[in-house]
PDB file of C-alpha atoms and ligand atoms in Angstrom:
ATOM      1  CA  MET A   1     -26.007 122.889-118.087  1.00  0.00           C
ATOM      2  CA  ASN A   2     -25.608 119.957-119.721  1.00  0.00           C
ATOM      3  CA  TYR A   3     -22.859 119.735-122.285  1.00  0.00           C
ATOM      4  CA  TRP A   4     -22.232 117.494-125.671  1.00  0.00           C
ATOM      5  CA  ILE A   5     -18.690 117.964-127.488  1.00  0.00           C
ATOM      6  CA  ASP A   6     -18.230 117.841-131.239  1.00  0.00           C
ATOM      7  CA  THR A   7     -14.796 116.640-132.027  1.00  0.00           C
ATOM      8  CA  ASP A   8     -12.205 115.373-134.567  1.00  0.00           C
ATOM      9  CA  ALA A   9      -9.964 113.667-132.195  1.00  0.00           C
ATOM     10  CA  GLY A  10      -6.576 114.986-132.871  1.00  0.00           C
ATOM     11  CA  VAL A  11      -4.127 115.516-130.543  1.00  0.00           C
ATOM     12  CA  ASP A  12      -4.746 119.127-129.388  1.00  0.00           C
ATOM     13  CA  ASP A  13      -8.798 117.761-129.077  1.00  0.00           C
ATOM     14  CA  ALA A  14      -7.354 114.624-126.807  1.00  0.00           C
ATOM     15  CA  LEU A  15      -5.811 117.494-125.005  1.00  0.00           C
ATOM     16  CA  ALA A  16      -8.549 119.543-124.676  1.00  0.00           C
ATOM     17  CA  LEU A  17     -10.695 116.480-123.594  1.00  0.00           C
ATOM     18  CA  LEU A  18      -8.267 115.810-120.584  1.00  0.00           C
ATOM     19  CA  TRP A  19      -8.733 119.071-119.423  1.00  0.00           C
ATOM     20  CA  ALA A  20     -12.255 119.464-119.650  1.00  0.00           C
ATOM     21  CA  LEU A  21     -12.623 116.077-118.060  1.00  0.00           C
ATOM     22  CA  GLN A  22     -11.253 117.379-115.012  1.00  0.00           C
ATOM     23  CA  GLN A  23     -13.841 119.971-114.449  1.00  0.00           C
ATOM     24  CA  ASN A  24     -17.141 118.456-113.271  1.00  0.00           C
ATOM     25  CA  LEU A  25     -18.857 119.212-116.371  1.00  0.00           C
ATOM     26  CA  ASN A  26     -22.341 117.361-117.153  1.00  0.00           C
ATOM     27  CA  ILE A  27     -21.269 115.776-120.600  1.00  0.00           C
ATOM     28  CA  LYS A  28     -24.343 114.013-122.103  1.00  0.00           C
ATOM     29  CA  GLY A  29     -22.702 112.815-124.894  1.00  0.00           C
ATOM     30  CA  ILE A  30     -19.477 113.088-127.447  1.00  0.00           C
ATOM     31  CA  SER A  31     -19.888 112.749-131.206  1.00  0.00           C
ATOM     32  CA  THR A  32     -16.871 112.535-133.654  1.00  0.00           C
ATOM     33  CA  VAL A  33     -16.562 113.712-137.595  1.00  0.00           C
ATOM     34  CA  SER A  34     -13.707 113.220-139.945  1.00  0.00           C
ATOM     35  CA  GLY A  35     -11.188 116.106-139.644  1.00  0.00           C
ATOM     36  CA  ASN A  36      -7.925 115.717-137.944  1.00  0.00           C
ATOM     37  CA  LEU A  37      -8.396 111.990-138.774  1.00  0.00           C
ATOM     38  CA  PRO A  38     -10.957 109.845-140.524  1.00  0.00           C
ATOM     39  CA  VAL A  39     -14.264 109.452-138.330  1.00  0.00           C
ATOM     40  CA  HIS A  40     -13.239 105.410-137.486  1.00  0.00           C
ATOM     41  CA  ALA A  41      -9.844 107.014-136.246  1.00  0.00           C
ATOM     42  CA  THR A  42     -11.549 109.926-134.507  1.00  0.00           C
ATOM     43  CA  ILE A  43     -14.098 107.113-132.299  1.00  0.00           C
ATOM     44  CA  ASN A  44     -11.295 105.030-131.484  1.00  0.00           C
ATOM     45  CA  ASN A  45      -9.304 107.978-130.044  1.00  0.00           C
ATOM     46  CA  VAL A  46     -12.651 109.285-127.679  1.00  0.00           C
ATOM     47  CA  GLN A  47     -13.111 106.086-126.553  1.00  0.00           C
ATOM     48  CA  ALA A  48      -9.450 104.974-125.666  1.00  0.00           C
ATOM     49  CA  LEU A  49      -8.934 108.603-123.938  1.00  0.00           C
ATOM     50  CA  LEU A  50     -12.362 108.353-122.051  1.00  0.00           C
ATOM     51  CA  GLU A  51     -10.871 104.444-120.734  1.00  0.00           C
ATOM     52  CA  HIS A  52      -7.759 106.389-119.940  1.00  0.00           C
ATOM     53  CA  CYS A  53      -9.482 108.473-117.593  1.00  0.00           C
ATOM     54  CA  ASN A  54     -11.995 105.816-116.293  1.00  0.00           C
ATOM     55  CA  VAL A  55     -14.898 107.784-117.121  1.00  0.00           C
ATOM     56  CA  THR A  56     -17.735 107.090-119.050  1.00  0.00           C
ATOM     57  CA  ILE A  57     -19.714 108.714-121.511  1.00  0.00           C
ATOM     58  CA  PRO A  58     -21.665 107.595-124.775  1.00  0.00           C
ATOM     59  CA  VAL A  59     -19.679 108.373-128.134  1.00  0.00           C
ATOM     60  CA  TYR A  60     -21.531 108.905-131.051  1.00  0.00           C
ATOM     61  CA  ARG A  61     -20.436 108.334-134.876  1.00  0.00           C
ATOM     62  CA  GLY A  62     -20.626 111.350-137.150  1.00  0.00           C
ATOM     63  CA  ALA A  63     -19.735 112.195-140.701  1.00  0.00           C
ATOM     64  CA  SER A  64     -17.411 110.895-142.883  1.00  0.00           C
ATOM     65  CA  PHE A  65     -17.693 113.691-145.429  1.00  0.00           C
ATOM     66  CA  SER A  66     -17.824 117.430-145.722  1.00  0.00           C
ATOM     67  CA  PHE A  67     -21.555 118.536-147.605  1.00  0.00           C
ATOM     68  CA  LEU A  68     -19.626 118.265-150.696  1.00  0.00           C
ATOM     69  CA  GLY A  69     -18.610 114.889-150.346  1.00  0.00           C
ATOM     70  CA  LYS A  70     -15.133 115.597-149.454  1.00  0.00           C
ATOM     71  CA  SER A  71     -12.724 114.728-146.171  1.00  0.00           C
ATOM     72  CA  ILE A  72      -9.285 116.175-145.263  1.00  0.00           C
ATOM     73  CA  ASN A  73      -7.575 114.702-143.129  1.00  0.00           C
ATOM     74  CA  SER A  74      -3.864 115.993-140.724  1.00  0.00           C
ATOM     75  CA  SER A  75      -2.202 112.131-140.035  1.00  0.00           C
ATOM     76  CA  HIS A  76       1.213 114.092-140.550  1.00  0.00           C
ATOM     77  CA  VAL A  77       0.197 116.323-137.716  1.00  0.00           C
ATOM     78  CA  HIS A  78      -1.860 113.930-135.781  1.00  0.00           C
ATOM     79  CA  GLY A  79      -0.503 110.441-135.691  1.00  0.00           C
ATOM     80  CA  ILE A  80      -2.156 107.150-137.440  1.00  0.00           C
ATOM     81  CA  HIS A  81      -3.536 107.194-134.235  1.00  0.00           C
ATOM     82  CA  LEU A  82      -3.456 109.390-131.165  1.00  0.00           C
ATOM     83  CA  GLY A  83      -0.157 111.360-131.447  1.00  0.00           C
ATOM     84  CA  PRO A  84       2.540 109.376-130.298  1.00  0.00           C
ATOM     85  CA  PHE A  85       0.216 106.539-129.131  1.00  0.00           C
ATOM     86  CA  VAL A  86      -0.702 103.670-131.184  1.00  0.00           C
ATOM     87  CA  LEU A  87      -3.971 101.963-129.704  1.00  0.00           C
ATOM     88  CA  GLU A  88      -4.525  97.932-129.916  1.00  0.00           C
ATOM     89  CA  LYS A  89      -7.662  98.133-129.263  1.00  0.00           C
ATOM     90  CA  THR A  90     -10.947  98.458-131.770  1.00  0.00           C
ATOM     91  CA  TYR A  91     -13.764 100.433-129.858  1.00  0.00           C
ATOM     92  CA  SER A  92     -17.439 100.172-130.943  1.00  0.00           C
ATOM     93  CA  ASP A  93     -19.606 103.310-130.356  1.00  0.00           C
ATOM     94  CA  GLN A  94     -23.402 104.086-129.633  1.00  0.00           C
ATOM     95  CA  GLY A  95     -25.074 104.923-132.881  1.00  0.00           C
ATOM     96  CA  HIS A  96     -25.188 107.705-135.298  1.00  0.00           C
ATOM     97  CA  PHE A  97     -24.755 111.013-133.655  1.00  0.00           C
ATOM     98  CA  ILE A  98     -28.212 112.136-135.199  1.00  0.00           C
ATOM     99  CA  GLU A  99     -29.646 109.682-133.162  1.00  0.00           C
ATOM    100  CA  GLY A 100     -27.676 110.115-130.232  1.00  0.00           C
ATOM    101  CA  LEU A 101     -28.408 113.651-129.800  1.00  0.00           C
ATOM    102  CA  LEU A 102     -32.516 113.476-130.947  1.00  0.00           C
ATOM    103  CA  ASN A 103     -32.644 110.891-128.080  1.00  0.00           C
ATOM    104  CA  TYR A 104     -31.356 113.310-125.862  1.00  0.00           C
ATOM    105  CA  PHE A 105     -33.911 115.973-126.550  1.00  0.00           C
ATOM    106  CA  LYS A 106     -36.652 113.707-126.537  1.00  0.00           C
ATOM    107  CA  THR A 107     -35.784 112.081-122.752  1.00  0.00           C
ATOM    108  CA  THR A 108     -34.800 115.039-121.288  1.00  0.00           C
ATOM    109  CA  THR A 109     -36.318 118.482-120.846  1.00  0.00           C
ATOM    110  CA  GLU A 110     -32.983 120.447-120.276  1.00  0.00           C
ATOM    111  CA  ASP A 111     -31.769 121.973-122.594  1.00  0.00           C
ATOM    112  CA  ILE A 112     -27.844 121.797-123.586  1.00  0.00           C
ATOM    113  CA  THR A 113     -24.575 123.676-124.309  1.00  0.00           C
ATOM    114  CA  ILE A 114     -22.706 122.225-127.992  1.00  0.00           C
ATOM    115  CA  VAL A 115     -19.128 122.444-127.714  1.00  0.00           C
ATOM    116  CA  THR A 116     -17.231 121.651-131.646  1.00  0.00           C
ATOM    117  CA  LEU A 117     -13.655 121.148-131.765  1.00  0.00           C
ATOM    118  CA  GLY A 118     -14.015 119.964-135.609  1.00  0.00           C
ATOM    119  CA  PRO A 119     -15.857 120.739-138.505  1.00  0.00           C
ATOM    120  CA  LEU A 120     -19.289 121.541-138.179  1.00  0.00           C
ATOM    121  CA  THR A 121     -20.758 118.890-140.781  1.00  0.00           C
ATOM    122  CA  ASN A 122     -22.734 116.763-138.282  1.00  0.00           C
ATOM    123  CA  ILE A 123     -24.480 119.889-136.276  1.00  0.00           C
ATOM    124  CA  ALA A 124     -24.822 121.587-139.617  1.00  0.00           C
ATOM    125  CA  THR A 125     -26.702 118.628-140.457  1.00  0.00           C
ATOM    126  CA  PHE A 126     -29.100 118.369-137.632  1.00  0.00           C
ATOM    127  CA  LEU A 127     -29.800 122.072-137.686  1.00  0.00           C
ATOM    128  CA  ILE A 128     -31.157 121.768-141.532  1.00  0.00           C
ATOM    129  CA  HIS A 129     -32.771 117.928-140.704  1.00  0.00           C
ATOM    130  CA  PHE A 130     -34.763 118.937-136.995  1.00  0.00           C
ATOM    131  CA  PRO A 131     -35.025 122.747-137.175  1.00  0.00           C
ATOM    132  CA  GLU A 132     -37.495 122.269-134.536  1.00  0.00           C
ATOM    133  CA  TYR A 133     -34.537 121.695-131.617  1.00  0.00           C
ATOM    134  CA  LYS A 134     -32.992 125.063-132.206  1.00  0.00           C
ATOM    135  CA  THR A 135     -34.655 125.920-128.925  1.00  0.00           C
ATOM    136  CA  ARG A 136     -32.991 123.470-127.001  1.00  0.00           C
ATOM    137  CA  ILE A 137     -29.830 124.192-127.952  1.00  0.00           C
ATOM    138  CA  ALA A 138     -28.979 127.290-125.092  1.00  0.00           C
ATOM    139  CA  ARG A 139     -25.371 127.912-126.687  1.00  0.00           C
ATOM    140  CA  LEU A 140     -22.482 126.984-129.144  1.00  0.00           C
ATOM    141  CA  LEU A 141     -19.096 127.080-128.674  1.00  0.00           C
ATOM    142  CA  ILE A 142     -17.025 126.497-131.502  1.00  0.00           C
ATOM    143  CA  MET A 143     -13.467 126.149-132.179  1.00  0.00           C
ATOM    144  CA  GLY A 144     -12.625 127.596-135.933  1.00  0.00           C
ATOM    145  CA  GLY A 145     -11.925 130.195-138.052  1.00  0.00           C
ATOM    146  CA  GLY A 146      -9.928 132.998-138.204  1.00  0.00           C
ATOM    147  CA  THR A 147      -7.577 136.189-139.854  1.00  0.00           C
ATOM    148  CA  CYS A 148      -5.335 133.965-141.773  1.00  0.00           C
ATOM    149  CA  GLY A 149      -5.114 129.953-142.448  1.00  0.00           C
ATOM    150  CA  ASN A 150      -3.382 127.374-141.310  1.00  0.00           C
ATOM    151  CA  ILE A 151      -4.171 124.867-143.627  1.00  0.00           C
ATOM    152  CA  ALA A 152      -4.931 126.964-146.901  1.00  0.00           C
ATOM    153  CA  PRO A 153      -3.426 130.920-147.189  1.00  0.00           C
ATOM    154  CA  TYR A 154      -7.082 131.976-146.025  1.00  0.00           C
ATOM    155  CA  GLY A 155      -8.323 128.576-144.215  1.00  0.00           C
ATOM    156  CA  GLU A 156      -8.556 127.357-140.913  1.00  0.00           C
ATOM    157  CA  PHE A 157      -8.961 123.990-140.464  1.00  0.00           C
ATOM    158  CA  ASN A 158     -12.098 123.060-139.523  1.00  0.00           C
ATOM    159  CA  ILE A 159     -14.175 125.828-141.599  1.00  0.00           C
ATOM    160  CA  TYR A 160     -12.045 124.882-144.600  1.00  0.00           C
ATOM    161  CA  ALA A 161     -13.353 121.375-144.315  1.00  0.00           C
ATOM    162  CA  ASP A 162     -16.536 122.333-144.388  1.00  0.00           C
ATOM    163  CA  PRO A 163     -17.620 125.998-145.512  1.00  0.00           C
ATOM    164  CA  GLU A 164     -20.827 125.142-146.281  1.00  0.00           C
ATOM    165  CA  ALA A 165     -21.446 123.596-142.940  1.00  0.00           C
ATOM    166  CA  ALA A 166     -20.011 126.806-141.302  1.00  0.00           C
ATOM    167  CA  GLN A 167     -22.228 128.883-143.375  1.00  0.00           C
ATOM    168  CA  VAL A 168     -25.295 126.811-142.364  1.00  0.00           C
ATOM    169  CA  VAL A 169     -24.351 126.989-138.326  1.00  0.00           C
ATOM    170  CA  PHE A 170     -22.807 130.710-138.487  1.00  0.00           C
ATOM    171  CA  SER A 171     -26.419 131.438-140.066  1.00  0.00           C
ATOM    172  CA  SER A 172     -28.530 129.474-137.687  1.00  0.00           C
ATOM    173  CA  GLN A 173     -29.451 132.511-135.198  1.00  0.00           C
ATOM    174  CA  LEU A 174     -28.534 130.226-132.185  1.00  0.00           C
ATOM    175  CA  PRO A 175     -26.258 132.135-129.652  1.00  0.00           C
ATOM    176  CA  ILE A 176     -22.597 131.452-130.723  1.00  0.00           C
ATOM    177  CA  VAL A 177     -19.451 131.859-129.541  1.00  0.00           C
ATOM    178  CA  LEU A 178     -16.201 131.107-131.821  1.00  0.00           C
ATOM    179  CA  SER A 179     -12.549 130.872-130.534  1.00  0.00           C
ATOM    180  CA  ASP A 180     -10.512 130.845-133.139  1.00  0.00           C
ATOM    181  CA  ILE A 181      -6.663 129.986-134.336  1.00  0.00           C
ATOM    182  CA  ASP A 182      -5.677 134.034-133.543  1.00  0.00           C
ATOM    183  CA  ILE A 183      -6.563 133.679-129.568  1.00  0.00           C
ATOM    184  CA  THR A 184      -4.300 130.799-129.598  1.00  0.00           C
ATOM    185  CA  ASP A 185      -1.411 131.650-131.877  1.00  0.00           C
ATOM    186  CA  ASN A 186      -1.405 135.192-130.207  1.00  0.00           C
ATOM    187  CA  TYR A 187      -2.222 134.605-126.532  1.00  0.00           C
ATOM    188  CA  ALA A 188      -2.961 130.675-125.797  1.00  0.00           C
ATOM    189  CA  TYR A 189       0.519 128.724-126.757  1.00  0.00           C
ATOM    190  CA  ILE A 190       2.373 126.972-124.301  1.00  0.00           C
ATOM    191  CA  THR A 191       6.252 127.098-125.367  1.00  0.00           C
ATOM    192  CA  PRO A 192       8.353 123.833-124.834  1.00  0.00           C
ATOM    193  CA  GLU A 193      10.111 125.782-121.680  1.00  0.00           C
ATOM    194  CA  GLU A 194       7.481 126.389-120.206  1.00  0.00           C
ATOM    195  CA  ILE A 195       6.016 122.594-120.280  1.00  0.00           C
ATOM    196  CA  GLU A 196       9.310 121.244-119.016  1.00  0.00           C
ATOM    197  CA  GLN A 197       9.324 123.666-116.177  1.00  0.00           C
ATOM    198  CA  PHE A 198       6.030 123.108-114.762  1.00  0.00           C
ATOM    199  CA  ASN A 199       6.574 119.272-115.542  1.00  0.00           C
ATOM    200  CA  LYS A 200      10.016 119.879-112.840  1.00  0.00           C
ATOM    201  CA  THR A 201       7.744 121.234-110.053  1.00  0.00           C
ATOM    202  CA  GLN A 202       4.448 119.545-110.738  1.00  0.00           C
ATOM    203  CA  GLU A 203       4.532 115.956-112.558  1.00  0.00           C
ATOM    204  CA  LEU A 204       2.309 116.214-115.180  1.00  0.00           C
ATOM    205  CA  GLU A 205      -0.359 113.604-115.869  1.00  0.00           C
ATOM    206  CA  GLU A 206       1.621 110.589-118.371  1.00  0.00           C
ATOM    207  CA  TRP A 207      -0.797 110.689-121.875  1.00  0.00           C
ATOM    208  CA  SER A 208      -0.651 114.851-121.198  1.00  0.00           C
ATOM    209  CA  LEU A 209       2.892 115.088-121.031  1.00  0.00           C
ATOM    210  CA  ALA A 210       3.228 113.071-124.035  1.00  0.00           C
ATOM    211  CA  LEU A 211       0.728 114.516-125.780  1.00  0.00           C
ATOM    212  CA  LEU A 212       1.916 118.109-125.516  1.00  0.00           C
ATOM    213  CA  ARG A 213       5.817 117.370-126.329  1.00  0.00           C
ATOM    214  CA  PHE A 214       4.163 115.645-129.352  1.00  0.00           C
ATOM    215  CA  ARG A 215       2.283 118.313-129.996  1.00  0.00           C
ATOM    216  CA  VAL A 216       5.786 120.456-129.885  1.00  0.00           C
ATOM    217  CA  SER A 217       7.520 118.287-132.279  1.00  0.00           C
ATOM    218  CA  LYS A 218       4.786 118.868-134.990  1.00  0.00           C
ATOM    219  CA  SER A 219       4.923 122.902-134.277  1.00  0.00           C
ATOM    220  CA  HIS A 220       7.041 125.386-135.972  1.00  0.00           C
ATOM    221  CA  ASN A 221       7.510 129.070-136.047  1.00  0.00           C
ATOM    222  CA  PRO A 222       8.042 129.141-133.007  1.00  0.00           C
ATOM    223  CA  PRO A 223       7.365 125.498-131.283  1.00  0.00           C
ATOM    224  CA  ALA A 224       4.595 125.601-128.868  1.00  0.00           C
ATOM    225  CA  ALA A 225       2.146 123.437-128.170  1.00  0.00           C
ATOM    226  CA  ARG A 226      -1.156 125.240-129.553  1.00  0.00           C
ATOM    227  CA  ILE A 227      -3.795 123.437-127.991  1.00  0.00           C
ATOM    228  CA  TYR A 228      -6.597 125.376-130.143  1.00  0.00           C
ATOM    229  CA  ASP A 229      -9.357 122.962-128.638  1.00  0.00           C
ATOM    230  CA  VAL A 230      -9.398 123.714-125.413  1.00  0.00           C
ATOM    231  CA  LEU A 231     -10.424 128.022-125.370  1.00  0.00           C
ATOM    232  CA  PRO A 232     -14.280 127.070-125.572  1.00  0.00           C
ATOM    233  CA  PHE A 233     -14.525 124.773-122.429  1.00  0.00           C
ATOM    234  CA  MET A 234     -12.073 127.854-120.692  1.00  0.00           C
ATOM    235  CA  TYR A 235     -14.515 130.203-121.495  1.00  0.00           C
ATOM    236  CA  ILE A 236     -17.434 128.385-120.113  1.00  0.00           C
ATOM    237  CA  LEU A 237     -15.973 128.013-116.823  1.00  0.00           C
ATOM    238  CA  HIS A 238     -13.767 131.044-116.525  1.00  0.00           C
ATOM    239  CA  PRO A 239     -15.258 134.004-118.969  1.00  0.00           C
ATOM    240  CA  GLU A 240     -13.598 136.783-116.997  1.00  0.00           C
ATOM    241  CA  LEU A 241     -10.374 136.064-118.310  1.00  0.00           C
ATOM    242  CA  PHE A 242     -11.267 136.477-121.753  1.00  0.00           C
ATOM    243  CA  THR A 243     -11.922 139.793-123.487  1.00  0.00           C
ATOM    244  CA  VAL A 244     -14.617 139.210-125.937  1.00  0.00           C
ATOM    245  CA  ASP A 245     -15.690 140.931-129.371  1.00  0.00           C
ATOM    246  CA  LEU A 246     -19.040 140.791-130.845  1.00  0.00           C
ATOM    247  CA  VAL A 247     -19.258 140.886-134.605  1.00  0.00           C
ATOM    248  CA  PRO A 248     -20.625 139.853-137.778  1.00  0.00           C
ATOM    249  CA  VAL A 249     -18.872 136.916-139.066  1.00  0.00           C
ATOM    250  CA  GLU A 250     -19.505 135.230-142.615  1.00  0.00           C
ATOM    251  CA  VAL A 251     -17.981 132.195-144.364  1.00  0.00           C
ATOM    252  CA  GLN A 252     -16.232 132.724-147.680  1.00  0.00           C
ATOM    253  CA  LEU A 253     -17.736 130.006-150.188  1.00  0.00           C
ATOM    254  CA  GLU A 254     -15.626 130.618-153.615  1.00  0.00           C
ATOM    255  CA  GLY A 255     -12.700 131.000-154.795  1.00  0.00           C
ATOM    256  CA  LYS A 256      -9.365 131.405-152.921  1.00  0.00           C
ATOM    257  CA  MET A 257     -10.786 132.863-150.195  1.00  0.00           C
ATOM    258  CA  ARG A 258     -12.755 129.668-149.378  1.00  0.00           C
ATOM    259  CA  GLY A 259     -13.199 129.210-145.819  1.00  0.00           C
ATOM    260  CA  TYR A 260     -12.432 132.193-144.807  1.00  0.00           C
ATOM    261  CA  THR A 261     -13.985 133.729-141.653  1.00  0.00           C
ATOM    262  CA  ALA A 262     -14.599 137.537-142.521  1.00  0.00           C
ATOM    263  CA  TYR A 263     -15.386 139.662-139.172  1.00  0.00           C
ATOM    264  CA  ASP A 264     -17.061 143.126-140.113  1.00  0.00           C
ATOM    265  CA  TYR A 265     -15.355 145.340-137.799  1.00  0.00           C
ATOM    266  CA  ILE A 266     -16.841 148.171-138.849  1.00  0.00           C
ATOM    267  CA  ASN A 267     -20.317 146.988-137.644  1.00  0.00           C
ATOM    268  CA  ASN A 268     -19.013 145.686-134.572  1.00  0.00           C
ATOM    269  CA  ARG A 269     -21.456 146.257-130.993  1.00  0.00           C
ATOM    270  CA  GLU A 270     -23.878 148.623-131.199  1.00  0.00           C
ATOM    271  CA  GLN A 271     -22.443 150.355-133.816  1.00  0.00           C
ATOM    272  CA  ASN A 272     -23.623 149.759-137.352  1.00  0.00           C
ATOM    273  CA  PHE A 273     -22.688 152.742-139.433  1.00  0.00           C
ATOM    274  CA  LEU A 274     -21.197 151.963-142.784  1.00  0.00           C
ATOM    275  CA  PHE A 275     -23.386 149.373-145.021  1.00  0.00           C
ATOM    276  CA  PRO A 276     -24.652 147.381-142.110  1.00  0.00           C
ATOM    277  CA  GLU A 277     -26.129 144.233-143.542  1.00  0.00           C
ATOM    278  CA  GLU A 278     -28.859 143.275-140.483  1.00  0.00           C
ATOM    279  CA  SER A 279     -28.678 139.652-142.271  1.00  0.00           C
ATOM    280  CA  VAL A 280     -24.979 139.012-141.185  1.00  0.00           C
ATOM    281  CA  PRO A 281     -25.156 137.064-137.495  1.00  0.00           C
ATOM    282  CA  ARG A 282     -23.017 138.660-134.817  1.00  0.00           C
ATOM    283  CA  ILE A 283     -21.243 136.009-133.008  1.00  0.00           C
ATOM    284  CA  GLU A 284     -18.973 136.468-129.960  1.00  0.00           C
ATOM    285  CA  ARG A 285     -15.466 135.865-131.024  1.00  0.00           C
ATOM    286  CA  LEU A 286     -13.146 135.583-128.208  1.00  0.00           C
ATOM    287  CA  ARG A 287     -10.112 137.790-128.658  1.00  0.00           C
ATOM    288  CA  THR A 288      -7.869 137.840-125.663  1.00  0.00           C
ATOM    289  CA  ILE A 289      -6.423 135.872-122.418  1.00  0.00           C
ATOM    290  CA  ASP A 290      -3.963 136.906-120.359  1.00  0.00           C
ATOM    291  CA  HIS A 291      -0.985 134.326-121.549  1.00  0.00           C
ATOM    292  CA  GLN A 292       0.463 133.033-118.378  1.00  0.00           C
ATOM    293  CA  LYS A 293      -2.793 133.068-116.396  1.00  0.00           C
ATOM    294  CA  TYR A 294      -3.714 130.863-119.267  1.00  0.00           C
ATOM    295  CA  THR A 295      -0.852 128.354-119.572  1.00  0.00           C
ATOM    296  CA  ASN A 296      -1.290 128.300-115.637  1.00  0.00           C
ATOM    297  CA  LEU A 297      -4.828 127.235-115.815  1.00  0.00           C
ATOM    298  CA  PHE A 298      -4.117 125.076-118.649  1.00  0.00           C
ATOM    299  CA  LEU A 299      -1.297 122.858-117.131  1.00  0.00           C
ATOM    300  CA  SER A 300      -2.314 122.295-113.504  1.00  0.00           C
ATOM    301  CA  ASN A 301      -5.538 121.058-114.428  1.00  0.00           C
ATOM    302  CA  LEU A 302      -3.500 117.933-116.038  1.00  0.00           C
ATOM    303  CA  ILE A 303      -0.947 117.062-113.081  1.00  0.00           C
ATOM    304  CA  LYS A 304      -0.769 113.367-112.080  1.00  0.00           C
ATOM    305  CA  LYS A 305      -2.694 112.845-108.923  1.00  0.00           C
TER     306      LYS A 305
HETATM  307  O1  LIG B 401      -7.164 124.535-136.853  1.00  0.00           O
HETATM  308  C1  LIG B 401      -7.391 123.987-135.741  1.00  0.00           C
HETATM  309  C2  LIG B 401      -8.333 122.975-135.455  1.00  0.00           C
HETATM  310  O2  LIG B 401      -8.185 122.152-136.639  1.00  0.00           O
HETATM  311  C3  LIG B 401      -8.517 122.329-134.306  1.00  0.00           C
HETATM  312  O3  LIG B 401      -9.679 121.841-133.574  1.00  0.00           O
HETATM  313  C4  LIG B 401      -7.802 120.854-134.918  1.00  0.00           C
HETATM  314  O4  LIG B 401      -8.044 119.888-134.039  1.00  0.00           O
HETATM  315  C5  LIG B 401      -8.215 120.867-135.875  1.00  0.00           C
HETATM  316  O5  LIG B 401      -9.441 120.214-135.997  1.00  0.00           O
HETATM  317 CA1  LIG B 402     -10.320 119.541-133.458  1.00  0.00          CA
END
């Protein structure tokens, strides 16, 4: 399978990319979107990371603003450039995301799996303008959503940053896997003690360790490295480690619930017994992973070579 990654390239995206680049995935392109940081910074971060890993993958420029023309960033959590690193170099990109993905579809017959780690502006824009290529998207794995917010009382960052785009994507009828913040907050976090203990026995690669420590330093309640963006990649490669629910999901667009992903657990799986709304799409929601297995799998792929 071929893969495409769409990212807002902050600190957890970078750690997820460092992890994914160890996995021999056939990554055909990376597109960036405004989110954690403005889009020009996300382009630079991805390029610097690829250079650090000595890997060449085309990087495309995506949306600077949400469907409603807004841009919310969190440089207080992700640094001005990439966490603890100040990047001296400015890189160029390989063109616009739409051209890049169109070019992929036109020049190959193989389908693609898309992994999104940021707001869904790019993917929604593509689906609206080029619905004829929907059948070429094998699966969409999305980091976003959750039962409580992290940027607003009910809003998880990636969905809250562009709820209209999320709504377009969730109602696209594509096969969707959703990794929301709940699975990371409940199971897939790494404590500072686990990081330092692991690093004593098997030395972590320099960027990974610095990014993990930076992530911990910006966290609270309790301090931990919550690498939200790595879960979709882990699910692709190790689905047996996860429990998954099949639930209808709707993005709330109005009022104080704006950006909330509402799951319908009355009508989950094959059950449909209370006010079933056939129009509401079902998604595969990653629900649990064993904490220890997650931690080992994550850290053991970031060790110094
Ligand atoms: O809410 C967590 C998500 O928002 C992560 O993808 C993080 O990088 C930010 O984009
Ligand atoms: Ca992200």
